[in-house]
Amino acid sequence: MSDEIKTGNANQDKTSALWTGDYYNQGTVSGDIFDTLKEECGVFGVFGHPEASSMSYYGLHALQHRGEESAGICVTDGENFNYHRGMGLVKEVFDKDRIQSLVGDRSIGHVRYSTSGDSRLTNAQPLVFKYRDGDLAIATNGNIVNEPLIRRQLEASGSIFQTTSDTEVLAHLIARSPKGFVEAARDALSQLVGGFAFLLLMKDKLLVASDPNGLRPLVMGRVGEAYVFASESCALETIGAEIVRDIEPGELLVLDERGLTEDRFAEPKRKALCAMEYIYFARPDSDLNGSNLHAARKRMGGRMAIESFVDADIVTGVPDSSISAAIGYAEQTGIPYELGLIKNKYTGRTFIQPSQELREQGVKMKLSAVRRVVEGQRVVMIDDSIVRGTTSRRIVNLLREAGATEVHVRITSPPFKNPCFYGIDTPDRRELIASYKTIDEMRREINADSLAFLTPEGLIQSIGGLNKDDYKGGLCLSCFDNDYPTQVDFGGDEKEGCSC
Ligand code: SF4
């Protein structure tokens, strides 16, 4: 069951908290068993289809990997405005009756990951506001770097905030403008600095916006006459949509009774789509900017083999995100690919807080080394990133305990040294192992026989895609090279990570 539920329309608003603890196995507490980067959020929008809420359900289900904390759908038929939000997975928050009660032909939906401090229903999206022209719902993916500065200015002039979400800041900026809704939204969006994809729903229109650098993915599709939007193309494929195109940096799409109007709120700046989407976050069956994720990851593995070959008996990938790259490494070298590591898919949430000893063992709940595969073998272990180093050490040790004679670690990204300001929840810079250790020191720390990272050039060439000839391949590589595509210093009034 969902842990908290919130259902309503503009006049009805109930909240009940049934569970307020941490999910230790979900990545929401410090010192989590896995120190991997945390997914951000996913958005899904429909305009002009009578089964908007069912489509949103299936679309959000396909985006579940982008956020397991909460889910929500807001729908309108042009007259009524209804929504339902809850803590938990999409399948826990919504059942058949709930979906059938959300009647309308236009909708926005959201799945959310959040840090533990923000793990509460008031931040679950879509957020719904009373606006002077009617109800307004907003869903977002990403992070507004200058949000603390704008929030402080708004508070100084009388605004009262109910959430810590960026979304509410956008709503306040829109509400304060004397202009009509679309113009007010355009002005408000132009004040934001960061990486974001926004869906804004009113009874008579849907607005779709992407930040001027295109940092966060957002794709448009069609189902018959209807328009659909999603953070990843896999969600559009799930509902049988025809993929039309990615939303361009700085674009503002307006959908209303006249159909689609392609407009913008800002001139496009340096294209800088998040490279970690390709490396780790997005599903392998998604396409971003003309590149399929599985194919791109295979190329990363192949390139890794060219840049940092090591002879071995088998290649294995850390599931799930590194399996494609491991296949690429194996194809390039001729070393057989084997399932040396198996992920237990059914550990979703565990409500028991473990002792430290059990916690150390807990990695085996999520991941197992296959003894009959790795015993007596020299293993190349492909992974996508090293954050603090603790996870890598545990996985290397799993392989050694299962009898691997050598473990060579190959990482399909450059060393992760800098925090993200655009929607990825990263630890403090001082906790990022690559920021304070050499590669050989890291190798010793994770107990590997050898360690190598993909070069930035190798990463860019492997990803390819529509923007491959642009500066840095049209990618954001800031967490690797400290070259941020936007201003990130607002005199201490800036925000890192994710605050969807
Ligand atoms: S800093 Fe890293 S994680 Fe953040 S948007 Fe850029 S590439 Fe992605």
Short mmCIF file of C-alpha atoms and ligand atoms in Angstrom, two decimals:
data_model
loop_
_atom_site.label_atom_id
_atom_site.label_comp_id
_atom_site.label_asym_id
_atom_site.label_seq_id
_atom_site.Cartn_x
_atom_site.Cartn_y
_atom_site.Cartn_z
CA MET A 1 0.00 0.00 0.00
CA SER A 2 1.06 3.56 -0.43
CA ASP A 3 2.53 4.99 2.74
CA GLU A 4 0.63 8.23 2.54
CA ILE A 5 -2.09 9.23 0.22
CA LYS A 6 -3.38 12.50 -0.98
CA THR A 7 -6.36 12.77 -3.23
CA GLY A 8 -8.51 15.63 -4.14
CA ASN A 9 -9.62 18.48 -6.15
CA ALA A 10 -9.18 22.12 -5.41
CA ASN A 11 -11.61 21.93 -2.49
CA GLN A 12 -10.63 18.62 -1.01
CA ASP A 13 -7.30 17.83 0.58
CA LYS A 14 -6.61 14.96 2.97
CA THR A 15 -3.28 13.76 4.25
CA SER A 16 -2.57 10.78 6.43
CA ALA A 17 0.86 9.57 7.39
CA LEU A 18 1.13 5.82 7.96
CA TRP A 19 4.86 5.43 7.67
CA THR A 20 7.45 8.02 8.50
CA GLY A 21 10.61 5.93 8.78
CA ASP A 22 13.50 5.59 6.39
CA TYR A 23 13.78 2.92 3.75
CA TYR A 24 17.30 1.75 4.36
CA ASN A 25 17.36 -0.35 1.26
CA GLN A 26 16.02 2.33 -0.98
CA GLY A 27 18.85 4.78 -0.89
CA THR A 28 17.22 7.41 1.25
CA VAL A 29 19.38 7.27 4.34
CA SER A 30 22.97 8.30 4.80
CA GLY A 31 25.42 5.42 4.84
CA ASP A 32 23.16 3.45 2.54
CA ILE A 33 24.30 -0.01 1.52
CA PHE A 34 24.71 1.23 -2.04
CA ASP A 35 26.35 4.60 -2.50
CA THR A 36 25.40 4.93 -6.15
CA LEU A 37 23.97 8.17 -7.46
CA LYS A 38 20.29 8.60 -6.97
CA GLU A 39 17.86 8.93 -9.84
CA GLU A 40 16.02 12.16 -10.16
CA CYS A 41 12.38 12.35 -11.17
CA GLY A 42 10.23 11.48 -14.13
CA VAL A 43 7.40 13.42 -15.74
CA PHE A 44 4.65 12.34 -18.11
CA GLY A 45 2.02 14.47 -19.88
CA VAL A 46 -0.99 13.86 -22.13
CA PHE A 47 -3.06 16.35 -24.11
CA GLY A 48 -6.14 15.32 -26.05
CA HIS A 49 -6.75 11.65 -25.23
CA PRO A 50 -9.83 10.34 -23.34
CA GLU A 51 -7.71 7.78 -21.49
CA ALA A 52 -5.21 10.31 -20.21
CA SER A 53 -5.04 8.89 -16.67
CA SER A 54 -4.53 5.26 -17.86
CA MET A 55 -1.82 6.42 -20.23
CA SER A 56 -0.18 8.32 -17.40
CA TYR A 57 -0.29 5.23 -15.19
CA TYR A 58 1.51 3.11 -17.77
CA GLY A 59 3.88 5.93 -18.66
CA LEU A 60 4.84 6.54 -15.04
CA HIS A 61 5.26 2.82 -14.53
CA ALA A 62 7.85 2.84 -17.33
CA LEU A 63 9.59 5.76 -15.59
CA GLN A 64 9.57 4.09 -12.17
CA HIS A 65 13.37 3.72 -12.17
CA ARG A 66 13.59 7.54 -12.03
CA GLY A 67 11.88 7.76 -8.66
CA GLU A 68 10.33 5.34 -6.19
CA GLU A 69 9.48 7.77 -3.42
CA SER A 70 6.12 9.08 -4.58
CA ALA A 71 3.84 9.18 -7.59
CA GLY A 72 0.99 11.39 -8.70
CA ILE A 73 -1.37 12.15 -11.56
CA CYS A 74 -3.45 15.27 -12.13
CA VAL A 75 -6.17 15.19 -14.79
CA THR A 76 -8.73 17.58 -16.21
CA ASP A 77 -11.59 17.32 -18.69
CA GLY A 78 -11.65 21.07 -19.23
CA GLU A 79 -14.16 21.56 -16.40
CA ASN A 80 -13.09 19.47 -13.43
CA PHE A 81 -9.61 19.23 -12.03
CA ASN A 82 -8.70 16.07 -10.09
CA TYR A 83 -5.53 14.59 -8.77
CA HIS A 84 -4.16 11.80 -6.64
CA ARG A 85 -0.72 11.55 -5.09
CA GLY A 86 0.84 9.09 -2.70
CA MET A 87 4.07 7.86 -1.20
CA GLY A 88 5.32 4.68 -2.83
CA LEU A 89 5.55 3.00 -6.20
CA VAL A 90 3.11 3.77 -9.00
CA LYS A 91 1.42 0.38 -8.57
CA GLU A 92 1.03 1.07 -4.84
CA VAL A 93 -0.33 4.59 -5.19
CA PHE A 94 -2.85 3.79 -7.95
CA ASP A 95 -5.33 0.97 -8.42
CA LYS A 96 -7.92 0.45 -11.13
CA ASP A 97 -10.66 2.33 -9.31
CA ARG A 98 -8.41 5.27 -8.61
CA ILE A 99 -7.36 5.54 -12.25
CA GLN A 100 -10.99 5.27 -13.41
CA SER A 101 -11.93 8.10 -11.06
CA LEU A 102 -9.43 10.42 -12.75
CA VAL A 103 -11.53 11.42 -15.74
CA GLY A 104 -10.25 13.75 -18.44
CA ASP A 105 -8.37 14.04 -21.71
CA ARG A 106 -5.33 15.93 -20.45
CA SER A 107 -3.04 15.09 -17.59
CA ILE A 108 0.38 15.41 -16.03
CA GLY A 109 2.08 12.80 -13.87
CA HIS A 110 5.21 12.50 -11.80
CA VAL A 111 7.42 9.97 -10.08
CA ARG A 112 9.79 11.33 -7.50
CA TYR A 113 13.02 10.47 -5.85
CA SER A 114 13.97 12.69 -2.94
CA THR A 115 16.52 13.00 -0.20
CA SER A 116 15.36 11.66 3.16
CA GLY A 117 14.81 15.13 4.61
CA ASP A 118 12.30 15.88 1.89
CA SER A 119 10.57 12.54 2.03
CA ARG A 120 7.08 13.75 2.65
CA LEU A 121 3.79 13.97 0.88
CA THR A 122 3.68 17.75 0.71
CA ASN A 123 6.52 17.57 -1.82
CA ALA A 124 4.91 14.80 -3.89
CA GLN A 125 3.97 16.02 -7.34
CA PRO A 126 2.14 17.21 -9.32
CA LEU A 127 1.69 20.15 -6.96
CA VAL A 128 -1.71 21.80 -7.37
CA PHE A 129 -2.25 25.53 -6.78
CA LYS A 130 -5.19 27.90 -6.69
CA TYR A 131 -4.37 30.41 -9.41
CA ARG A 132 -6.50 33.41 -10.23
CA ASP A 133 -7.42 31.93 -13.63
CA GLY A 134 -8.23 28.51 -12.14
CA ASP A 135 -6.42 25.48 -10.83
CA LEU A 136 -2.81 25.02 -11.83
CA ALA A 137 -0.81 21.77 -11.55
CA ILE A 138 2.96 21.58 -12.03
CA ALA A 139 5.33 18.63 -12.36
CA THR A 140 9.07 18.97 -12.78
CA ASN A 141 12.29 17.05 -13.16
CA GLY A 142 15.58 18.71 -12.26
CA ASN A 143 16.89 21.45 -10.04
CA ILE A 144 16.82 25.25 -10.08
CA VAL A 145 20.24 26.44 -8.93
CA ASN A 146 19.11 29.96 -8.02
CA GLU A 147 15.95 28.74 -6.27
CA PRO A 148 17.14 29.74 -2.74
CA LEU A 149 17.81 33.27 -3.96
CA ILE A 150 14.41 33.58 -5.66
CA ARG A 151 12.66 31.99 -2.68
CA ARG A 152 14.32 34.41 -0.27
CA GLN A 153 13.31 37.37 -2.43
CA LEU A 154 9.73 36.11 -2.67
CA GLU A 155 9.54 35.50 1.07
CA ALA A 156 10.90 38.98 1.74
CA SER A 157 8.03 40.38 -0.28
CA GLY A 158 5.35 38.33 1.43
CA SER A 159 5.19 34.88 -0.16
CA ILE A 160 4.56 31.92 2.14
CA PHE A 161 5.81 28.51 1.00
CA GLN A 162 4.32 25.16 1.95
CA THR A 163 6.93 22.90 0.35
CA THR A 164 10.66 22.81 -0.33
CA SER A 165 10.01 22.06 -3.99
CA ASP A 166 11.27 24.21 -6.87
CA THR A 167 7.82 23.82 -8.35
CA GLU A 168 6.27 26.08 -5.76
CA VAL A 169 8.76 28.84 -6.55
CA LEU A 170 7.69 28.74 -10.20
CA ALA A 171 4.02 28.89 -9.13
CA HIS A 172 4.67 31.98 -6.99
CA LEU A 173 6.52 33.73 -9.81
CA ILE A 174 3.59 33.04 -12.16
CA ALA A 175 1.00 34.15 -9.61
CA ARG A 176 2.74 37.47 -8.97
CA SER A 177 2.81 38.45 -12.62
CA PRO A 178 0.00 40.74 -13.81
CA LYS A 179 0.23 39.15 -17.28
CA GLY A 180 -1.86 36.31 -18.68
CA PHE A 181 -0.91 32.74 -17.81
CA VAL A 182 1.29 31.90 -20.80
CA GLU A 183 3.16 35.22 -20.68
CA ALA A 184 3.52 34.96 -16.91
CA ALA A 185 4.90 31.42 -17.25
CA ARG A 186 7.32 32.57 -19.95
CA ASP A 187 8.60 35.41 -17.72
CA ALA A 188 8.85 33.12 -14.70
CA LEU A 189 10.76 30.39 -16.56
CA SER A 190 13.22 32.95 -17.91
CA GLN A 191 14.23 33.83 -14.33
CA LEU A 192 15.27 30.29 -13.49
CA VAL A 193 18.85 29.03 -13.73
CA GLY A 194 19.42 25.29 -13.71
CA GLY A 195 18.46 22.05 -15.36
CA PHE A 196 14.73 21.45 -15.57
CA ALA A 197 11.84 19.99 -17.52
CA PHE A 198 8.43 21.41 -16.55
CA LEU A 199 4.86 20.37 -17.30
CA LEU A 200 2.19 22.93 -16.31
CA LEU A 201 -1.49 22.00 -16.57
CA MET A 202 -4.54 24.24 -16.45
CA LYS A 203 -8.07 23.29 -17.44
CA ASP A 204 -7.66 24.67 -20.95
CA LYS A 205 -3.97 24.25 -21.65
CA LEU A 206 -0.80 22.32 -21.11
CA LEU A 207 2.62 24.01 -21.11
CA VAL A 208 5.85 22.07 -21.68
CA ALA A 209 9.27 23.64 -21.05
CA SER A 210 12.93 22.62 -21.09
CA ASP A 211 15.83 24.64 -19.62
CA PRO A 212 18.01 26.68 -22.05
CA ASN A 213 20.80 24.06 -21.98
CA GLY A 214 18.52 21.04 -22.37
CA LEU A 215 20.10 19.44 -19.31
CA ARG A 216 17.16 17.21 -18.46
CA PRO A 217 15.60 14.93 -21.08
CA LEU A 218 12.08 15.48 -22.35
CA VAL A 219 10.58 13.90 -25.44
CA MET A 220 7.34 14.42 -27.39
CA GLY A 221 5.21 11.77 -29.07
CA ARG A 222 1.79 11.35 -30.69
CA VAL A 223 -0.99 8.85 -30.14
CA GLY A 224 -3.44 9.55 -32.94
CA GLU A 225 -4.35 13.23 -32.55
CA ALA A 226 -3.15 13.36 -28.93
CA TYR A 227 0.21 14.71 -27.78
CA VAL A 228 2.24 12.90 -25.13
CA PHE A 229 5.40 13.94 -23.30
CA ALA A 230 7.81 11.97 -21.14
CA SER A 231 11.23 12.16 -19.53
CA GLU A 232 12.26 9.11 -21.56
CA SER A 233 11.11 7.60 -24.83
CA CYS A 234 10.61 4.18 -23.18
CA ALA A 235 7.49 5.61 -21.51
CA LEU A 236 6.09 6.70 -24.86
CA GLU A 237 6.87 3.30 -26.41
CA THR A 238 4.97 1.66 -23.56
CA ILE A 239 1.72 3.36 -24.56
CA GLY A 240 2.26 2.78 -28.27
CA ALA A 241 3.08 6.40 -29.08
CA GLU A 242 4.94 7.51 -32.17
CA ILE A 243 8.09 9.36 -31.10
CA VAL A 244 8.17 12.86 -32.63
CA ARG A 245 11.24 14.64 -31.20
CA ASP A 246 13.11 15.81 -28.14
CA ILE A 247 12.06 19.13 -26.63
CA GLU A 248 14.66 21.74 -27.55
CA PRO A 249 16.62 23.84 -25.02
CA GLY A 250 14.65 26.95 -24.01
CA GLU A 251 11.46 25.73 -25.71
CA LEU A 252 8.00 26.47 -24.40
CA LEU A 253 5.25 24.42 -26.03
CA VAL A 254 1.65 25.53 -25.55
CA LEU A 255 -1.16 23.05 -26.15
CA ASP A 256 -4.71 24.38 -26.11
CA GLU A 257 -7.88 24.37 -28.21
CA ARG A 258 -5.80 25.58 -31.17
CA GLY A 259 -3.51 22.58 -30.94
CA LEU A 260 0.28 22.87 -30.52
CA THR A 261 2.10 26.20 -30.56
CA GLU A 262 5.89 25.93 -30.61
CA ASP A 263 7.36 28.88 -28.75
CA ARG A 264 10.30 29.54 -26.46
CA PHE A 265 10.98 31.35 -23.20
CA ALA A 266 14.75 31.67 -23.73
CA GLU A 267 17.27 31.48 -26.51
CA PRO A 268 19.02 28.10 -26.58
CA LYS A 269 22.41 28.09 -24.92
CA ARG A 270 25.18 25.53 -25.09
CA LYS A 271 23.46 22.16 -25.47
CA ALA A 272 24.39 20.13 -22.39
CA LEU A 273 22.26 17.03 -21.90
CA CYS A 274 23.23 15.15 -18.72
CA ALA A 275 25.89 12.56 -19.62
CA MET A 276 24.88 10.45 -16.61
CA GLU A 277 21.55 9.78 -18.32
CA TYR A 278 23.53 7.86 -20.95
CA ILE A 279 25.91 6.27 -18.49
CA TYR A 280 23.53 5.21 -15.76
CA PHE A 281 20.08 6.75 -15.27
CA ALA A 282 17.98 6.19 -18.35
CA ARG A 283 16.58 2.83 -19.35
CA PRO A 284 18.55 0.94 -22.04
CA ASP A 285 15.52 0.84 -24.33
CA SER A 286 15.22 4.65 -24.31
CA ASP A 287 16.62 6.90 -27.03
CA LEU A 288 18.09 10.31 -26.15
CA ASN A 289 19.03 12.84 -28.81
CA GLY A 290 19.05 10.16 -31.48
CA SER A 291 21.14 7.63 -29.53
CA ASN A 292 19.78 4.39 -28.14
CA LEU A 293 21.02 3.90 -24.58
CA HIS A 294 21.85 0.21 -24.89
CA ALA A 295 23.82 0.80 -28.08
CA ALA A 296 25.63 3.81 -26.56
CA ARG A 297 26.57 1.80 -23.46
CA LYS A 298 27.86 -1.04 -25.63
CA ARG A 299 30.06 1.46 -27.46
CA MET A 300 31.31 2.77 -24.10
CA GLY A 301 32.32 -0.78 -23.15
CA GLY A 302 34.01 -1.32 -26.51
CA ARG A 303 35.88 1.97 -26.22
CA MET A 304 36.90 1.07 -22.67
CA ALA A 305 38.45 -2.13 -24.02
CA ILE A 306 40.47 -0.12 -26.56
CA GLU A 307 41.59 2.50 -24.03
CA SER A 308 42.35 0.19 -21.08
CA PHE A 309 42.57 -3.42 -22.22
CA VAL A 310 43.35 -6.05 -19.63
CA ASP A 311 43.53 -9.76 -20.35
CA ALA A 312 41.10 -11.90 -18.35
CA ASP A 313 38.99 -15.06 -18.51
CA ILE A 314 35.52 -13.49 -18.28
CA VAL A 315 33.80 -10.08 -18.43
CA THR A 316 30.87 -9.29 -16.16
CA GLY A 317 28.77 -6.16 -15.66
CA VAL A 318 27.32 -4.78 -12.45
CA PRO A 319 23.57 -5.12 -13.04
CA ASP A 320 21.53 -3.57 -14.42
CA SER A 321 23.07 -0.45 -15.92
CA SER A 322 26.50 -1.90 -16.78
CA ILE A 323 25.44 -5.07 -18.56
CA SER A 324 25.27 -3.36 -21.97
CA ALA A 325 28.78 -1.94 -21.51
CA ALA A 326 30.10 -5.34 -20.39
CA ILE A 327 28.71 -6.91 -23.57
CA GLY A 328 30.50 -4.19 -25.55
CA TYR A 329 33.80 -4.87 -23.77
CA ALA A 330 33.41 -8.61 -24.40
CA GLU A 331 32.62 -8.12 -28.10
CA GLN A 332 35.63 -5.84 -28.56
CA THR A 333 38.10 -8.17 -26.80
CA GLY A 334 36.72 -11.62 -27.52
CA ILE A 335 36.75 -12.36 -23.79
CA PRO A 336 33.47 -14.15 -23.00
CA TYR A 337 30.71 -12.18 -21.28
CA GLU A 338 29.30 -14.03 -18.26
CA LEU A 339 26.61 -13.34 -15.67
CA GLY A 340 29.05 -13.18 -12.78
CA LEU A 341 26.80 -10.92 -10.71
CA ILE A 342 23.06 -11.31 -10.19
CA LYS A 343 20.77 -8.61 -8.84
CA ASN A 344 17.89 -9.54 -6.59
CA LYS A 345 15.02 -7.55 -8.05
CA TYR A 346 12.71 -8.06 -5.09
CA THR A 347 14.42 -6.13 -2.33
CA GLY A 348 12.51 -2.90 -3.07
CA ARG A 349 11.90 -1.81 0.48
CA THR A 350 12.89 -3.28 3.76
CA PHE A 351 11.39 -1.81 6.86
CA ILE A 352 13.79 -3.46 9.27
CA GLN A 353 16.66 -1.21 10.28
CA PRO A 354 19.72 -3.46 10.22
CA SER A 355 22.61 -3.53 12.64
CA GLN A 356 25.93 -2.39 11.20
CA GLU A 357 27.03 -6.01 10.88
CA LEU A 358 23.91 -6.94 8.94
CA ARG A 359 24.26 -3.79 6.96
CA GLU A 360 27.68 -4.89 5.76
CA GLN A 361 26.14 -8.21 4.79
CA GLY A 362 23.18 -6.42 3.26
CA VAL A 363 24.89 -5.96 -0.07
CA LYS A 364 24.23 -9.66 -0.63
CA MET A 365 20.51 -8.99 -0.41
CA LYS A 366 20.79 -6.91 -3.53
CA LEU A 367 23.65 -8.52 -5.38
CA SER A 368 25.18 -11.98 -5.52
CA ALA A 369 28.31 -13.29 -7.19
CA VAL A 370 27.76 -16.54 -9.08
CA ARG A 371 30.40 -18.85 -7.62
CA ARG A 372 30.30 -21.41 -10.43
CA VAL A 373 30.91 -18.65 -12.95
CA VAL A 374 33.69 -16.67 -11.25
CA GLU A 375 35.55 -19.30 -9.22
CA GLY A 376 39.16 -19.60 -10.41
CA GLN A 377 38.62 -16.90 -13.06
CA ARG A 378 40.33 -13.61 -13.83
CA VAL A 379 37.36 -11.23 -13.97
CA VAL A 380 36.90 -7.86 -15.70
CA MET A 381 34.13 -6.11 -13.79
CA ILE A 382 32.43 -3.27 -15.66
CA ASP A 383 30.62 -0.59 -13.66
CA ASP A 384 29.24 2.84 -14.54
CA SER A 385 30.71 5.05 -11.82
CA ILE A 386 32.48 5.21 -8.48
CA VAL A 387 30.96 7.63 -5.99
CA ARG A 388 32.36 7.10 -2.49
CA GLY A 389 34.06 3.82 -3.35
CA THR A 390 32.29 1.75 -0.71
CA THR A 391 29.96 0.01 -3.14
CA SER A 392 32.77 -0.85 -5.55
CA ARG A 393 34.82 -2.35 -2.72
CA ARG A 394 31.88 -4.48 -1.61
CA ILE A 395 31.23 -5.78 -5.10
CA VAL A 396 34.90 -6.55 -5.72
CA ASN A 397 34.98 -8.42 -2.42
CA LEU A 398 31.85 -10.38 -3.40
CA LEU A 399 33.68 -11.59 -6.49
CA ARG A 400 36.81 -12.45 -4.51
CA GLU A 401 34.80 -14.33 -1.85
CA ALA A 402 33.20 -16.32 -4.69
CA GLY A 403 36.66 -17.40 -5.85
CA ALA A 404 37.73 -14.86 -8.51
CA THR A 405 41.54 -14.95 -8.76
CA GLU A 406 41.83 -11.42 -10.16
CA VAL A 407 39.31 -8.56 -10.33
CA HIS A 408 39.98 -5.76 -12.83
CA VAL A 409 37.54 -2.85 -12.57
CA ARG A 410 36.67 -0.78 -15.63
CA ILE A 411 34.42 2.27 -15.17
CA THR A 412 32.50 3.57 -18.20
CA SER A 413 32.67 7.20 -17.08
CA PRO A 414 35.48 9.58 -16.17
CA PRO A 415 36.21 9.98 -12.41
CA PHE A 416 33.20 11.59 -10.66
CA LYS A 417 34.77 14.54 -8.82
CA ASN A 418 32.21 17.35 -8.59
CA PRO A 419 28.66 17.79 -7.30
CA CYS A 420 25.67 18.06 -9.61
CA PHE A 421 23.56 21.24 -9.58
CA TYR A 422 21.03 19.97 -12.10
CA GLY A 423 18.88 17.33 -10.44
CA ILE A 424 21.14 14.45 -9.45
CA ASP A 425 21.52 13.89 -5.74
CA THR A 426 25.27 13.65 -5.17
CA PRO A 427 27.20 13.49 -1.91
CA ASP A 428 29.26 16.39 -0.68
CA ARG A 429 32.36 16.95 -2.83
CA ARG A 430 34.57 15.81 0.08
CA GLU A 431 32.85 12.41 -0.01
CA LEU A 432 33.50 11.84 -3.71
CA ILE A 433 36.49 9.52 -3.63
CA ALA A 434 37.82 10.67 -7.01
CA SER A 435 38.08 14.24 -5.71
CA TYR A 436 40.78 13.39 -3.17
CA LYS A 437 42.47 10.13 -4.26
CA THR A 438 44.60 9.17 -7.25
CA ILE A 439 43.44 6.32 -9.45
CA ASP A 440 45.97 3.96 -7.86
CA GLU A 441 44.83 5.01 -4.37
CA MET A 442 41.25 4.30 -5.44
CA ARG A 443 42.31 0.92 -6.81
CA ARG A 444 43.75 -0.01 -3.43
CA GLU A 445 40.67 1.36 -1.64
CA ILE A 446 38.29 -0.83 -3.67
CA ASN A 447 40.64 -3.86 -3.47
CA ALA A 448 40.95 -4.25 -7.26
CA ASP A 449 43.91 -5.65 -9.20
CA SER A 450 43.59 -2.82 -11.71
CA LEU A 451 41.29 0.15 -12.22
CA ALA A 452 40.66 2.37 -15.24
CA PHE A 453 38.11 5.02 -16.22
CA LEU A 454 36.74 5.95 -19.64
CA THR A 455 38.19 9.21 -20.96
CA PRO A 456 35.86 12.17 -21.63
CA GLU A 457 36.74 11.91 -25.35
CA GLY A 458 35.88 8.21 -25.30
CA LEU A 459 32.58 8.96 -23.60
CA ILE A 460 31.62 11.68 -26.08
CA GLN A 461 32.49 9.55 -29.09
CA SER A 462 30.66 6.53 -27.69
CA ILE A 463 27.46 8.48 -27.11
CA GLY A 464 27.43 10.08 -30.57
CA GLY A 465 23.89 11.19 -31.36
CA LEU A 466 22.44 14.29 -32.96
CA ASN A 467 24.72 16.73 -31.12
CA LYS A 468 27.99 14.83 -31.48
CA ASP A 469 29.67 17.72 -33.31
CA ASP A 470 28.68 20.30 -30.68
CA TYR A 471 30.88 21.50 -27.83
CA LYS A 472 31.56 18.42 -25.67
CA GLY A 473 29.20 16.44 -27.85
CA GLY A 474 26.23 18.46 -26.58
CA LEU A 475 26.71 16.92 -23.16
CA CYS A 476 27.01 18.15 -19.60
CA LEU A 477 30.19 16.62 -18.15
CA SER A 478 30.37 18.94 -15.14
CA CYS A 479 30.59 16.26 -12.48
CA PHE A 480 33.72 15.02 -14.27
CA ASP A 481 35.39 18.24 -15.45
CA ASN A 482 33.95 21.01 -13.22
CA ASP A 483 32.88 22.97 -16.33
CA TYR A 484 29.26 23.86 -15.53
CA PRO A 485 27.08 25.06 -18.42
CA THR A 486 25.26 27.63 -16.23
CA GLN A 487 26.13 30.00 -13.45
CA VAL A 488 26.25 27.93 -10.26
CA ASP A 489 27.56 30.50 -7.78
CA PHE A 490 24.90 32.80 -6.39
CA GLY A 491 26.89 34.03 -3.43
CA GLY A 492 25.89 31.12 -1.22
CA ASP A 493 22.26 31.24 -2.36
CA GLU A 494 22.67 28.33 -4.77
CA LYS A 495 21.38 24.80 -4.51
CA GLU A 496 22.94 21.48 -5.53
CA GLY A 497 21.29 18.14 -6.16
CA CYS A 498 17.64 17.53 -6.79
CA SER A 499 14.58 19.25 -5.44
CA CYS A 500 11.83 18.04 -7.71
S1 SF4 B 1 26.72 17.44 -13.40
FE1 SF4 B 1 26.82 15.25 -14.00
S2 SF4 B 1 24.95 14.33 -13.14
FE2 SF4 B 1 24.66 16.58 -13.15
S3 SF4 B 1 23.61 17.05 -15.08
FE3 SF4 B 1 25.81 17.27 -15.46
S4 SF4 B 1 26.45 15.23 -16.21
FE4 SF4 B 1 24.45 14.98 -15.24
#
